[in-house]
Amino acid sequence: MPTRRAAMLSAMGALAASAVPARAAAAGPRTAGPVRLTLPAPSGPYPVGTVSLRLVDASRADPWVASQPYRELMVGIRYPARTVGGCPAAPQMLPGEAAGFAALNSFTDVPSSRVDWAATRTHAHEGVPVARDGGPFPVVCYSPGAGDPRSLGTTLCDDLASRGYAVVTLDHTYDASAVEFPGGRVERSVLPAEFAKAYPDQQRITALLRKTMDVRVADARFLLDALPSALPQVLCGRLDFGRIGMFGQSAGGFTALQTMHDDPRIAAAADLDGVLAYVQEDSTPGNLSTVAAEGLDRPFLLIGKDGNDLGTVPSWRALWRNSRGWHRGLSLRGAQHATYTDAEAMIPQIARGLGLPRKTVVENIGTIAPRHAITAQRAYVAAFFDRWLRGRDDGGLLDGASGRPPEARLF
């Protein structure tokens, strides 16, 4: 039986579970207490700093909660740091966020209550000085999948920051599993309840998918409006708002490309396995978004799970056909939908700690080796933004000429 999260995510436009390689699920000793997790260290030359900001859009009533007269968001900024000595590593999730994630999210057949989600530390350090060299840094915004917190993309976001980017991660309040605001107030997702009200009426489900994306794009555009004047002193003058990119996983990838379609401030965007139509399955034709139906005139990158390409995802095919700007696409052999989140690093550890069977690992993150999946997606995402935000040579990686990982297949 699918978990509550898996059911909600598939209904919210194919936002489902993770995937982990078979060998990670080899039988091993079970832990006595909750499993604690670690995340891969970034690969770039800079240490990473982080700050969090609360942003309020007073011009917009909250679209999900009628009693809330304004839209309130939490964002995080990862940035290249000068030094991190003596400063604490930031948690992946605050306690309220971890509790909400555990309540909404159980990866397929993973007992969420047996994982200490609040214990995971990132490789970013709070409040450290920004690097003096290499700036001002290009800005890359990140949007997570529907029902997911911004923190589930930490592996990729920390890595980009370590390579010289200011990475702005966005929580879509009442969409994300839980958002914790200053003072400890926690707002949880309304999407499961909204889907329950819409189901099984297909027209109402489609309308809910449209509303979800409309809210997300409005959030992203407000972020671009508000961020320059909201920066803390440590970052003032160090972010280059003339070079802005965006990426995301699943509905976050949809958000990135649709926002670029609607907003000329975004120069380049990447979609990690996000369908671009208001449908429940990637392969369902029709109900195209305007970005898919009208195309893009600026660079974009599509990265799919195994089997997702122009022949199997109609909305991607429409975007490809209708776009005038530079574009590339690839899939990773053995990858699953959640390969492009922190699940790729987390699920193998959970499987080892709890003695979960191979089937559980594969259903969540597929059969690609985690280190290969993480290395490949880091390389392609960084190469894409390096080319289009920095004018750097990627050595032919995006053109398939050299350095292509064996699991990568260009469209």
GROMACS .gro file of C-alpha atoms in nm:
model
  411
    1MET     CA    1   0.000   0.000   0.000
    2PRO     CA    2   0.145   0.342  -0.086
    3THR     CA    3   0.232   0.575   0.197
    4ARG     CA    4   0.034   0.891   0.260
    5ARG     CA    5   0.317   1.094   0.117
    6ALA     CA    6   0.357   0.878  -0.192
    7ALA     CA    7  -0.016   0.894  -0.263
    8MET     CA    8  -0.023   1.269  -0.218
    9LEU     CA    9   0.286   1.324  -0.427
   10SER     CA   10   0.175   1.115  -0.721
   11ALA     CA   11  -0.153   1.301  -0.715
   12MET     CA   12   0.029   1.633  -0.698
   13GLY     CA   13   0.204   1.566  -1.026
   14ALA     CA   14   0.444   1.274  -0.989
   15LEU     CA   15   0.628   1.394  -0.682
   16ALA     CA   16   0.693   1.067  -0.522
   17ALA     CA   17   0.934   0.854  -0.340
   18SER     CA   18   1.311   0.813  -0.347
   19ALA     CA   19   1.550   0.550  -0.465
   20VAL     CA   20   1.862   0.373  -0.338
   21PRO     CA   21   2.093   0.111  -0.488
   22ALA     CA   22   2.061  -0.255  -0.418
   23ARG     CA   23   2.397  -0.299  -0.253
   24ALA     CA   24   2.312  -0.031   0.004
   25ALA     CA   25   2.037  -0.254   0.139
   26ALA     CA   26   2.262  -0.544   0.219
   27ALA     CA   27   2.161  -0.699   0.546
   28GLY     CA   28   2.339  -0.553   0.842
   29PRO     CA   29   2.295  -0.499   1.215
   30ARG     CA   30   1.993  -0.295   1.312
   31THR     CA   31   2.041   0.009   1.527
   32ALA     CA   32   1.893   0.009   1.875
   33GLY     CA   33   1.773   0.371   1.857
   34PRO     CA   34   1.659   0.599   1.575
   35VAL     CA   35   1.888   0.609   1.273
   36ARG     CA   36   2.103   0.920   1.237
   37LEU     CA   37   2.209   1.037   0.892
   38THR     CA   38   2.495   1.224   0.730
   39LEU     CA   39   2.512   1.415   0.401
   40PRO     CA   40   2.796   1.412   0.146
   41ALA     CA   41   3.057   1.686   0.177
   42PRO     CA   42   3.053   1.950  -0.096
   43SER     CA   43   3.310   1.915  -0.371
   44GLY     CA   44   3.400   2.280  -0.442
   45PRO     CA   45   3.692   2.490  -0.314
   46TYR     CA   46   3.492   2.714  -0.077
   47PRO     CA   47   3.360   2.633   0.269
   48VAL     CA   48   2.988   2.713   0.291
   49GLY     CA   49   2.800   2.965   0.502
   50THR     CA   50   2.426   2.995   0.553
   51VAL     CA   51   2.165   3.239   0.678
   52SER     CA   52   1.786   3.215   0.696
   53LEU     CA   53   1.537   3.492   0.621
   54ARG     CA   54   1.166   3.543   0.682
   55LEU     CA   55   1.001   3.727   0.393
   56VAL     CA   56   0.650   3.874   0.401
   57ASP     CA   57   0.452   3.960   0.088
   58ALA     CA   58   0.204   4.210   0.227
   59SER     CA   59   0.048   4.261  -0.117
   60ARG     CA   60  -0.086   3.905  -0.133
   61ALA     CA   61  -0.324   3.722   0.099
   62ASP     CA   62  -0.219   3.367   0.163
   63PRO     CA   63  -0.384   3.151  -0.106
   64TRP     CA   64  -0.402   2.840   0.114
   65VAL     CA   65  -0.519   2.976   0.450
   66ALA     CA   66  -0.802   3.227   0.428
   67SER     CA   67  -0.740   3.370   0.775
   68GLN     CA   68  -0.384   3.472   0.684
   69PRO     CA   69  -0.390   3.824   0.529
   70TYR     CA   70  -0.039   3.805   0.384
   71ARG     CA   71   0.195   3.549   0.231
   72GLU     CA   72   0.486   3.454   0.457
   73LEU     CA   73   0.790   3.258   0.340
   74MET     CA   74   1.114   3.121   0.479
   75VAL     CA   75   1.425   3.113   0.263
   76GLY     CA   76   1.781   3.003   0.321
   77ILE     CA   77   2.093   3.141   0.152
   78ARG     CA   78   2.398   2.919   0.105
   79TYR     CA   79   2.709   3.114   0.009
   80PRO     CA   80   3.086   3.077  -0.036
   81ALA     CA   81   3.248   3.147   0.299
   82ARG     CA   82   3.586   3.291   0.395
   83THR     CA   83   3.626   3.065   0.699
   84VAL     CA   84   3.399   2.851   0.915
   85GLY     CA   85   3.632   2.781   1.207
   86GLY     CA   86   3.449   2.749   1.537
   87CYS     CA   87   3.104   2.812   1.388
   88PRO     CA   88   2.836   2.543   1.418
   89ALA     CA   89   2.720   2.334   1.124
   90ALA     CA   90   2.357   2.415   1.044
   91PRO     CA   91   2.093   2.144   1.087
   92GLN     CA   92   1.925   2.010   0.778
   93MET     CA   93   1.585   2.054   0.949
   94LEU     CA   94   1.482   2.245   1.258
   95PRO     CA   95   1.290   2.039   1.518
   96GLY     CA   96   0.945   2.152   1.401
   97GLU     CA   97   1.037   2.091   1.038
   98ALA     CA   98   1.169   1.745   1.120
   99ALA     CA   99   0.850   1.653   1.307
  100GLY     CA  100   0.635   1.771   1.017
  101PHE     CA  101   0.851   1.587   0.766
  102ALA     CA  102   0.822   1.265   0.967
  103ALA     CA  103   0.445   1.301   0.996
  104LEU     CA  104   0.381   1.365   0.626
  105ASN     CA  105   0.671   1.186   0.469
  106SER     CA  106   0.735   0.819   0.488
  107PHE     CA  107   0.942   0.709   0.193
  108THR     CA  108   0.800   0.393   0.046
  109ASP     CA  109   0.807   0.122   0.315
  110VAL     CA  110   1.047   0.323   0.532
  111PRO     CA  111   0.937   0.355   0.898
  112SER     CA  112   0.973   0.730   0.937
  113SER     CA  113   0.944   0.719   1.316
  114ARG     CA  114   1.268   0.521   1.339
  115VAL     CA  115   1.478   0.799   1.182
  116ASP     CA  116   1.605   1.099   1.378
  117TRP     CA  117   1.536   1.355   1.105
  118ALA     CA  118   1.636   1.647   1.332
  119ALA     CA  119   1.986   1.510   1.395
  120THR     CA  120   2.126   1.555   1.044
  121ARG     CA  121   2.383   1.831   1.007
  122THR     CA  122   2.469   2.000   0.681
  123HIS     CA  123   2.812   2.118   0.564
  124ALA     CA  124   2.702   2.483   0.584
  125HIS     CA  125   2.789   2.699   0.886
  126GLU     CA  126   2.568   2.966   1.032
  127GLY     CA  127   2.661   3.334   1.017
  128VAL     CA  128   3.018   3.297   0.890
  129PRO     CA  129   3.188   3.571   0.682
  130VAL     CA  130   3.143   3.560   0.307
  131ALA     CA  131   3.445   3.486   0.086
  132ARG     CA  132   3.640   3.794  -0.023
  133ASP     CA  133   3.754   3.648  -0.355
  134GLY     CA  134   3.547   3.544  -0.654
  135GLY     CA  135   3.246   3.766  -0.595
  136PRO     CA  136   2.999   3.909  -0.641
  137PHE     CA  137   2.850   3.562  -0.677
  138PRO     CA  138   2.583   3.455  -0.925
  139VAL     CA  139   2.248   3.378  -0.763
  140VAL     CA  140   2.077   3.041  -0.811
  141CYS     CA  141   1.731   2.983  -0.659
  142TYR     CA  142   1.609   2.638  -0.557
  143SER     CA  143   1.249   2.513  -0.531
  144PRO     CA  144   1.175   2.167  -0.381
  145GLY     CA  145   0.917   1.912  -0.486
  146ALA     CA  146   0.555   1.943  -0.377
  147GLY     CA  147   0.515   1.845  -0.014
  148ASP     CA  148   0.893   1.862   0.039
  149PRO     CA  149   1.090   2.113   0.248
  150ARG     CA  150   1.364   2.322   0.089
  151SER     CA  151   1.614   2.127   0.302
  152LEU     CA  152   1.562   1.807   0.099
  153GLY     CA  153   1.787   1.957  -0.170
  154THR     CA  154   2.077   2.028   0.064
  155THR     CA  155   2.331   1.801  -0.108
  156LEU     CA  156   2.309   1.986  -0.440
  157CYS     CA  157   2.264   2.332  -0.290
  158ASP     CA  158   2.564   2.308  -0.057
  159ASP     CA  159   2.774   2.180  -0.345
  160LEU     CA  160   2.681   2.470  -0.573
  161ALA     CA  161   2.761   2.718  -0.296
  162SER     CA  162   3.101   2.554  -0.248
  163ARG     CA  163   3.169   2.618  -0.617
  164GLY     CA  164   3.107   2.992  -0.590
  165TYR     CA  165   2.730   3.047  -0.610
  166ALA     CA  166   2.484   3.211  -0.374
  167VAL     CA  167   2.208   2.950  -0.356
  168VAL     CA  168   1.870   3.070  -0.232
  169THR     CA  169   1.641   2.789  -0.115
  170LEU     CA  170   1.269   2.856  -0.091
  171ASP     CA  171   1.003   2.692   0.126
  172HIS     CA  172   0.652   2.721  -0.018
  173THR     CA  173   0.448   2.761   0.301
  174TYR     CA  174   0.150   2.521   0.342
  175ASP     CA  175   0.289   2.323   0.047
  176ALA     CA  176   0.611   2.208   0.218
  177SER     CA  177   0.568   1.937   0.481
  178ALA     CA  178   0.646   2.190   0.755
  179VAL     CA  179   0.795   2.539   0.770
  180GLU     CA  180   0.940   2.668   1.097
  181PHE     CA  181   0.942   3.046   1.146
  182PRO     CA  182   1.148   3.251   1.394
  183GLY     CA  183   1.018   3.191   1.745
  184GLY     CA  184   0.935   2.826   1.674
  185ARG     CA  185   0.595   2.862   1.505
  186VAL     CA  186   0.543   2.575   1.258
  187GLU     CA  187   0.305   2.575   0.961
  188ARG     CA  188   0.231   2.235   0.808
  189SER     CA  189   0.126   2.130   0.459
  190VAL     CA  190  -0.239   2.157   0.354
  191LEU     CA  191  -0.186   1.967   0.029
  192PRO     CA  192  -0.300   1.624   0.158
  193ALA     CA  193  -0.627   1.777   0.282
  194GLU     CA  194  -0.672   1.975  -0.040
  195PHE     CA  195  -0.619   1.664  -0.249
  196ALA     CA  196  -0.863   1.466  -0.034
  197LYS     CA  197  -1.126   1.733  -0.104
  198ALA     CA  198  -1.058   1.722  -0.479
  199TYR     CA  199  -1.038   1.344  -0.522
  200PRO     CA  200  -1.165   1.169  -0.735
  201ASP     CA  201  -1.296   1.458  -0.950
  202GLN     CA  202  -1.036   1.499  -1.224
  203GLN     CA  203  -1.132   1.857  -1.300
  204ARG     CA  204  -1.087   1.953  -0.937
  205ILE     CA  205  -0.754   1.769  -0.921
  206THR     CA  206  -0.633   1.954  -1.231
  207ALA     CA  207  -0.746   2.284  -1.078
  208LEU     CA  208  -0.553   2.200  -0.761
  209LEU     CA  209  -0.239   2.126  -0.962
  210ARG     CA  210  -0.275   2.460  -1.141
  211LYS     CA  211  -0.325   2.646  -0.815
  212THR     CA  212  -0.023   2.477  -0.659
  213MET     CA  213   0.200   2.587  -0.946
  214ASP     CA  214   0.052   2.937  -0.962
  215VAL     CA  215   0.130   2.985  -0.592
  216ARG     CA  216   0.483   2.853  -0.634
  217VAL     CA  217   0.563   3.080  -0.927
  218ALA     CA  218   0.422   3.381  -0.740
  219ASP     CA  219   0.643   3.287  -0.444
  220ALA     CA  220   0.951   3.268  -0.666
  221ARG     CA  221   0.882   3.602  -0.833
  222PHE     CA  222   0.824   3.769  -0.496
  223LEU     CA  223   1.154   3.624  -0.379
  224LEU     CA  224   1.330   3.796  -0.670
  225ASP     CA  225   1.154   4.122  -0.581
  226ALA     CA  226   1.227   4.111  -0.209
  227LEU     CA  227   1.570   3.953  -0.177
  228PRO     CA  228   1.802   4.240  -0.278
  229SER     CA  229   1.673   4.466  -0.001
  230ALA     CA  230   1.636   4.184   0.254
  231LEU     CA  231   1.996   4.063   0.258
  232PRO     CA  232   2.174   4.058   0.594
  233GLN     CA  233   2.478   4.281   0.629
  234VAL     CA  234   2.718   3.990   0.582
  235LEU     CA  235   2.598   3.945   0.222
  236CYS     CA  236   2.536   4.303   0.111
  237GLY     CA  237   2.713   4.373  -0.217
  238ARG     CA  238   2.826   4.011  -0.254
  239LEU     CA  239   2.539   3.872  -0.466
  240ASP     CA  240   2.512   3.948  -0.838
  241PHE     CA  241   2.144   3.996  -0.919
  242GLY     CA  242   2.233   4.050  -1.283
  243ARG     CA  243   2.313   3.677  -1.308
  244ILE     CA  244   2.022   3.471  -1.176
  245GLY     CA  245   1.947   3.104  -1.238
  246MET     CA  246   1.692   2.865  -1.091
  247PHE     CA  247   1.651   2.490  -1.052
  248GLY     CA  248   1.440   2.241  -0.865
  249GLN     CA  249   1.329   1.882  -0.834
  250SER     CA  250   0.988   1.753  -0.949
  251ALA     CA  251   0.733   2.033  -0.895
  252GLY     CA  252   1.034   2.249  -0.811
  253GLY     CA  253   1.174   2.187  -1.158
  254PHE     CA  254   0.836   2.281  -1.305
  255THR     CA  255   0.846   2.594  -1.086
  256ALA     CA  256   1.193   2.686  -1.211
  257LEU     CA  257   1.107   2.663  -1.581
  258GLN     CA  258   0.764   2.823  -1.547
  259THR     CA  259   0.913   3.111  -1.347
  260MET     CA  260   1.178   3.164  -1.615
  261HIS     CA  261   0.902   3.168  -1.878
  262ASP     CA  262   0.712   3.433  -1.679
  263ASP     CA  263   1.004   3.641  -1.549
  264PRO     CA  264   1.291   3.772  -1.765
  265ARG     CA  265   1.520   3.812  -1.463
  266ILE     CA  266   1.602   3.440  -1.473
  267ALA     CA  267   1.876   3.375  -1.727
  268ALA     CA  268   1.888   2.993  -1.712
  269ALA     CA  269   1.695   2.715  -1.539
  270ALA     CA  270   1.722   2.340  -1.478
  271ASP     CA  271   1.441   2.091  -1.418
  272LEU     CA  272   1.526   1.772  -1.230
  273ASP     CA  273   1.254   1.523  -1.327
  274GLY     CA  274   0.960   1.763  -1.311
  275VAL     CA  275   0.665   1.715  -1.546
  276LEU     CA  276   0.550   2.043  -1.709
  277ALA     CA  277   0.178   1.975  -1.729
  278TYR     CA  278  -0.114   1.961  -1.487
  279VAL     CA  279  -0.132   1.582  -1.487
  280GLN     CA  280  -0.088   1.304  -1.232
  281GLU     CA  281   0.144   1.089  -1.444
  282ASP     CA  282   0.443   1.208  -1.645
  283SER     CA  283   0.326   1.013  -1.953
  284THR     CA  284  -0.025   1.164  -1.965
  285PRO     CA  285  -0.068   1.404  -2.262
  286GLY     CA  286  -0.255   1.734  -2.248
  287ASN     CA  287  -0.309   2.003  -1.984
  288LEU     CA  288   0.018   2.168  -2.082
  289SER     CA  289   0.164   2.457  -1.888
  290THR     CA  290   0.237   2.778  -2.076
  291VAL     CA  291   0.611   2.710  -2.052
  292ALA     CA  292   0.562   2.377  -2.234
  293ALA     CA  293   0.310   2.513  -2.486
  294GLU     CA  294   0.502   2.831  -2.569
  295GLY     CA  295   0.862   2.725  -2.506
  296LEU     CA  296   1.160   2.922  -2.380
  297ASP     CA  297   1.403   3.163  -2.543
  298ARG     CA  298   1.675   3.118  -2.278
  299PRO     CA  299   1.885   2.814  -2.181
  300PHE     CA  300   1.731   2.523  -1.996
  301LEU     CA  301   1.839   2.177  -1.885
  302LEU     CA  302   1.619   1.872  -1.830
  303ILE     CA  303   1.745   1.578  -1.623
  304GLY     CA  304   1.515   1.277  -1.591
  305LYS     CA  305   1.492   0.952  -1.406
  306ASP     CA  306   1.554   0.633  -1.601
  307GLY     CA  307   1.292   0.623  -1.876
  308ASN     CA  308   1.193   0.990  -1.867
  309ASP     CA  309   1.286   1.153  -2.196
  310LEU     CA  310   1.128   1.326  -2.496
  311GLY     CA  311   0.960   1.005  -2.608
  312THR     CA  312   0.787   0.932  -2.277
  313VAL     CA  313   0.707   1.274  -2.127
  314PRO     CA  314   0.473   1.468  -2.359
  315SER     CA  315   0.519   1.799  -2.176
  316TRP     CA  316   0.898   1.777  -2.220
  317ARG     CA  317   0.853   1.700  -2.589
  318ALA     CA  318   0.629   2.006  -2.629
  319LEU     CA  319   0.878   2.231  -2.450
  320TRP     CA  320   1.163   2.098  -2.664
  321ARG     CA  321   0.971   2.152  -2.987
  322ASN     CA  322   0.852   2.501  -2.897
  323SER     CA  323   1.175   2.645  -2.754
  324ARG     CA  324   1.412   2.878  -2.937
  325GLY     CA  325   1.687   2.900  -2.678
  326TRP     CA  326   1.974   2.660  -2.608
  327HIS     CA  327   1.862   2.338  -2.439
  328ARG     CA  328   1.992   1.999  -2.337
  329GLY     CA  329   1.838   1.693  -2.177
  330LEU     CA  330   1.960   1.369  -2.026
  331SER     CA  331   1.854   1.084  -1.804
  332LEU     CA  332   2.055   0.869  -1.566
  333ARG     CA  333   2.030   0.494  -1.607
  334GLY     CA  334   1.895   0.334  -1.291
  335ALA     CA  335   1.777   0.665  -1.141
  336GLN     CA  336   1.440   0.716  -0.973
  337HIS     CA  337   1.237   1.030  -0.913
  338ALA     CA  338   1.392   1.102  -0.572
  339THR     CA  339   1.746   1.034  -0.692
  340TYR     CA  340   1.758   1.413  -0.736
  341THR     CA  341   1.702   1.485  -0.367
  342ASP     CA  342   1.890   1.407  -0.047
  343ALA     CA  343   1.711   1.073  -0.047
  344GLU     CA  344   1.994   0.943  -0.266
  345ALA     CA  345   2.232   0.981   0.027
  346MET     CA  346   1.985   0.911   0.307
  347ILE     CA  347   1.795   0.600   0.201
  348PRO     CA  348   2.102   0.370   0.187
  349GLN     CA  349   2.192   0.471   0.543
  350ILE     CA  350   1.837   0.410   0.664
  351ALA     CA  351   1.832   0.074   0.489
  352ARG     CA  352   2.156  -0.033   0.656
  353GLY     CA  353   2.053   0.093   0.997
  354LEU     CA  354   1.710  -0.070   0.995
  355GLY     CA  355   1.794  -0.382   0.795
  356LEU     CA  356   1.547  -0.295   0.517
  357PRO     CA  357   1.523  -0.524   0.215
  358ARG     CA  358   1.671  -0.449  -0.124
  359LYS     CA  359   1.323  -0.396  -0.269
  360THR     CA  360   1.264  -0.098  -0.041
  361VAL     CA  361   1.588   0.067  -0.146
  362VAL     CA  362   1.524   0.017  -0.518
  363GLU     CA  363   1.165   0.141  -0.497
  364ASN     CA  364   1.289   0.460  -0.339
  365ILE     CA  365   1.604   0.553  -0.533
  366GLY     CA  366   1.652   0.295  -0.807
  367THR     CA  367   1.961   0.094  -0.887
  368ILE     CA  368   2.218   0.361  -0.970
  369ALA     CA  369   2.507   0.370  -0.721
  370PRO     CA  370   2.454   0.670  -0.491
  371ARG     CA  371   2.804   0.808  -0.536
  372HIS     CA  372   2.763   0.791  -0.914
  373ALA     CA  373   2.421   0.958  -0.903
  374ILE     CA  374   2.540   1.238  -0.675
  375THR     CA  375   2.860   1.297  -0.873
  376ALA     CA  376   2.673   1.305  -1.205
  377GLN     CA  377   2.398   1.545  -1.103
  378ARG     CA  378   2.646   1.776  -0.930
  379ALA     CA  379   2.859   1.782  -1.244
  380TYR     CA  380   2.574   1.853  -1.486
  381VAL     CA  381   2.398   2.116  -1.275
  382ALA     CA  382   2.725   2.300  -1.205
  383ALA     CA  383   2.835   2.279  -1.570
  384PHE     CA  384   2.502   2.421  -1.684
  385PHE     CA  385   2.513   2.723  -1.455
  386ASP     CA  386   2.888   2.771  -1.514
  387ARG     CA  387   2.823   2.795  -1.887
  388TRP     CA  388   2.525   3.031  -1.873
  389LEU     CA  389   2.588   3.242  -1.562
  390ARG     CA  390   2.968   3.258  -1.575
  391GLY     CA  391   3.060   3.193  -1.938
  392ARG     CA  392   3.289   2.907  -1.839
  393ASP     CA  393   3.394   2.615  -2.055
  394ASP     CA  394   3.247   2.284  -1.933
  395GLY     CA  395   3.492   2.076  -2.134
  396GLY     CA  396   3.217   1.943  -2.360
  397LEU     CA  397   3.023   1.770  -2.081
  398LEU     CA  398   2.690   1.927  -2.180
  399ASP     CA  399   2.753   1.843  -2.545
  400GLY     CA  400   2.838   1.479  -2.478
  401ALA     CA  401   3.188   1.527  -2.612
  402SER     CA  402   3.387   1.428  -2.303
  403GLY     CA  403   3.361   1.332  -1.940
  404ARG     CA  404   3.011   1.189  -1.965
  405PRO     CA  405   2.930   0.951  -1.677
  406PRO     CA  406   2.848   0.599  -1.800
  407GLU     CA  407   2.495   0.622  -1.656
  408ALA     CA  408   2.414   0.947  -1.843
  409ARG     CA  409   2.221   0.935  -2.170
  410LEU     CA  410   2.169   1.262  -2.359
  411PHE     CA  411   1.831   1.306  -2.529
   0.00000   0.00000   0.00000
